[in-house]
Amino acid sequence: MPNRSDPYKIAIFGPGDVGCVVIREAARLPEFQIVGALVFQEKKDGVDIGTLAGIAELGVKATRDLGKFLAIPCDAVVHTALDAPFINTLEDFKKLLEAGKNVVTCHPYSYLPARSSEFAQTIKAAALKGQATFYGGGLNPDFITQRLAILLTGLSNDVQRIKIEEYFDCEDQTNTGNLQVIGLGSDPQKAQDENGSAIWYQKHFWFQMIEHIAYELGVKIDRIEATSKCAPAPEDIVRPAMTIKKGQTGIVSYESIGYVNDKPFISILIGWYQSPIMKPAHVKSETEWILTIEGRPSSRTVLDLKASFASDAKHVEGEPMPPGYHAFGVTLLQSVPMVVEAKPGFKAPDVPPVHWKKDQRVNVASCYTEQ
């Protein structure tokens, strides 16, 4: 691709915590320009986008009017709005793509075989109509599961087990509703509601990533099981977003396990906890990923995210969000040029071409794509 001299123009669909990270990082760099934002709260309508993100004004106002938003000339829309069982996210994607907007979403719609035929056909038809590209990226999906975990299998033969663990300290979070949805502050004796949003996220998001990893490795998953665990706080935990009383849930984890021949093969565990006193003993940092691969030989990779390893700073200068959210926004922003330059249609994550496979003669130097 030839080099480009003008900035990539970006509009944000739902600038919450992660979307505002994208705004702040884009505003720092000459290669990006924020040109619009769609908001959902009346108090944010007409507010300068820089003000929404806590930085200097950018001279562009946010809007609640979808029609006006779709009329904004831009290279890509970064979609960071809430996804939930009660939201028709597919309809939003359809409207954006049909309007000719390249879409980078933070949600794991990155492996269409794990989605319904309706979802897959709608995305591909809308992208074709608008001559636009759709991409699901971020930390997880994309970076941790589809790129890093698969890359690390390249150190082993005869892979027997892949375990991905993510741990996140929520003490600096400001969205009380999100913390309650995942189960923090709840009664530990009560099982998570099978019809609730937290279990929906687990099955709707992480199951797909297990299926994608298995495809790339040439392994057939027999079934995927979902489990959750929680533990009570030993004392009251008082934080800006919520107060957790002694005995209420201070840590909750959700694990999705893909089985091969009735043995666990791939698992993804996401653990959220409130304050350092609830951090699991084997976890060293506030935000940490642990990737363990049993094979010939075995490996364990620990990825820590910090504001700095040269100081005790908790936040990067000028960035109020913790490093996990910060990195999440960065991965989305860095996806924009690739998505803009890609051909119209569905764009899957670029999996490393060299890694372990059940049979190295199959799909050599290639990965999942959609025609």
XYZ file of C-alpha atoms in Angstrom, residues 109-264:
156
model
C -17.748 -10.593 15.973
C -14.582 -11.915 14.361
C -15.407 -15.512 13.383
C -18.597 -15.825 11.365
C -18.890 -19.652 11.464
C -19.693 -19.280 15.171
C -22.518 -16.853 14.406
C -25.970 -17.434 12.982
C -26.375 -17.572 9.220
C -28.581 -14.478 9.521
C -25.786 -12.517 11.176
C -23.164 -13.619 8.657
C -25.353 -12.963 5.618
C -26.478 -9.565 6.930
C -22.913 -8.383 7.555
C -21.610 -9.564 4.191
C -24.588 -8.186 2.243
C -24.414 -4.797 3.985
C -20.659 -4.563 3.420
C -21.127 -5.388 -0.260
C -23.893 -2.813 -0.635
C -21.888 -0.043 0.999
C -18.504 -1.217 -0.306
C -17.263 -1.137 3.277
C -15.227 -3.384 5.578
C -16.250 -4.896 8.921
C -13.710 -5.891 11.588
C -14.034 -7.117 15.176
C -10.866 -6.303 17.082
C -9.375 -5.184 20.357
C -7.572 -6.952 23.185
C -9.844 -9.955 23.399
C -10.963 -10.833 20.696
C -8.043 -10.371 18.372
C -4.831 -9.569 20.224
C -4.808 -12.085 23.089
C -6.743 -15.020 21.655
C -6.451 -14.978 17.883
C -2.968 -13.496 17.642
C -0.907 -14.033 20.803
C -2.248 -17.405 21.972
C -1.979 -18.936 18.511
C 1.505 -17.453 18.036
C 2.698 -19.028 21.297
C 1.678 -22.515 20.164
C 4.575 -22.183 17.733
C 6.891 -23.051 20.628
C 5.319 -26.484 21.094
C 4.476 -29.704 19.305
C 1.757 -32.118 20.398
C -0.219 -29.364 22.123
C -2.486 -30.938 24.724
C -3.957 -27.948 26.567
C -4.274 -24.189 26.101
C -5.365 -22.085 29.047
C -5.944 -18.338 28.776
C -6.563 -16.397 31.989
C -7.402 -12.694 32.271
C -7.596 -10.820 35.577
C -8.766 -7.246 35.984
C -8.864 -5.047 39.086
C -12.093 -3.033 38.929
C -11.384 -0.662 41.828
C -10.966 2.378 39.543
C -14.054 1.667 37.450
C -16.813 4.276 37.427
C -19.669 2.362 35.777
C -21.598 0.817 38.662
C -24.057 -0.918 36.337
C -21.332 -2.849 34.523
C -19.830 -4.038 37.810
C -23.219 -5.249 38.987
C -23.881 -7.052 35.697
C -20.725 -9.146 36.049
C -21.713 -10.042 39.614
C -19.568 -7.902 41.912
C -21.406 -6.958 45.104
C -23.905 -9.812 44.709
C -24.735 -12.696 47.031
C -22.011 -15.351 46.515
C -24.464 -18.127 47.367
C -26.699 -17.334 44.429
C -25.705 -18.782 41.077
C -25.403 -16.372 38.180
C -28.663 -16.013 36.288
C -28.477 -18.225 33.191
C -30.573 -15.639 31.363
C -28.582 -12.662 32.625
C -26.193 -10.449 30.685
C -23.011 -11.883 32.260
C -23.702 -15.448 31.102
C -24.836 -14.095 27.728
C -21.472 -12.366 27.306
C -19.678 -15.572 28.193
C -21.531 -17.693 25.637
C -21.925 -14.984 23.000
C -18.347 -13.731 23.115
C -15.870 -16.300 24.462
C -17.354 -19.428 22.915
C -16.672 -17.901 19.501
C -13.001 -17.301 20.330
C -12.552 -20.928 21.378
C -14.057 -22.087 18.094
C -11.782 -19.785 16.105
C -8.612 -20.932 17.878
C -9.611 -24.559 17.317
C -10.177 -23.937 13.612
C -6.746 -22.398 13.138
C -5.097 -25.304 14.971
C -7.035 -27.911 13.012
C -8.763 -29.266 16.104
C -12.446 -30.196 16.365
C -14.161 -29.047 19.557
C -16.777 -31.528 20.778
C -18.528 -29.159 23.156
C -18.014 -25.948 25.140
C -19.028 -25.609 28.770
C -19.515 -22.429 30.788
C -18.815 -22.128 34.507
C -18.628 -19.269 36.986
C -17.134 -18.896 40.461
C -17.164 -16.146 43.060
C -15.785 -15.471 46.537
C -16.925 -13.127 49.328
C -15.102 -10.005 50.447
C -13.466 -10.500 53.885
C -14.224 -6.875 54.791
C -16.133 -3.883 53.442
C -14.648 -2.539 50.198
C -15.533 1.102 49.552
C -14.789 2.458 46.089
C -16.221 5.370 44.045
C -18.383 3.130 41.858
C -19.741 0.845 44.559
C -19.480 -0.379 48.122
C -19.136 -4.119 48.621
C -20.148 -5.220 52.082
C -18.286 -7.958 53.928
C -19.640 -11.270 52.660
C -20.768 -9.932 49.279
C -19.006 -11.000 46.083
C -15.558 -9.398 45.836
C -14.248 -11.502 42.952
C -16.062 -13.307 40.166
C -14.701 -15.369 37.302
C -16.250 -16.906 34.215
C -14.554 -19.811 32.470
C -15.401 -21.244 29.058
C -13.898 -24.657 28.305
C -13.695 -26.345 24.914
C -13.435 -30.140 25.077
C -11.768 -32.578 22.683
C -12.445 -36.272 23.309
C -13.951 -35.359 26.690
C -10.763 -33.613 27.812
C -10.365 -29.834 28.283
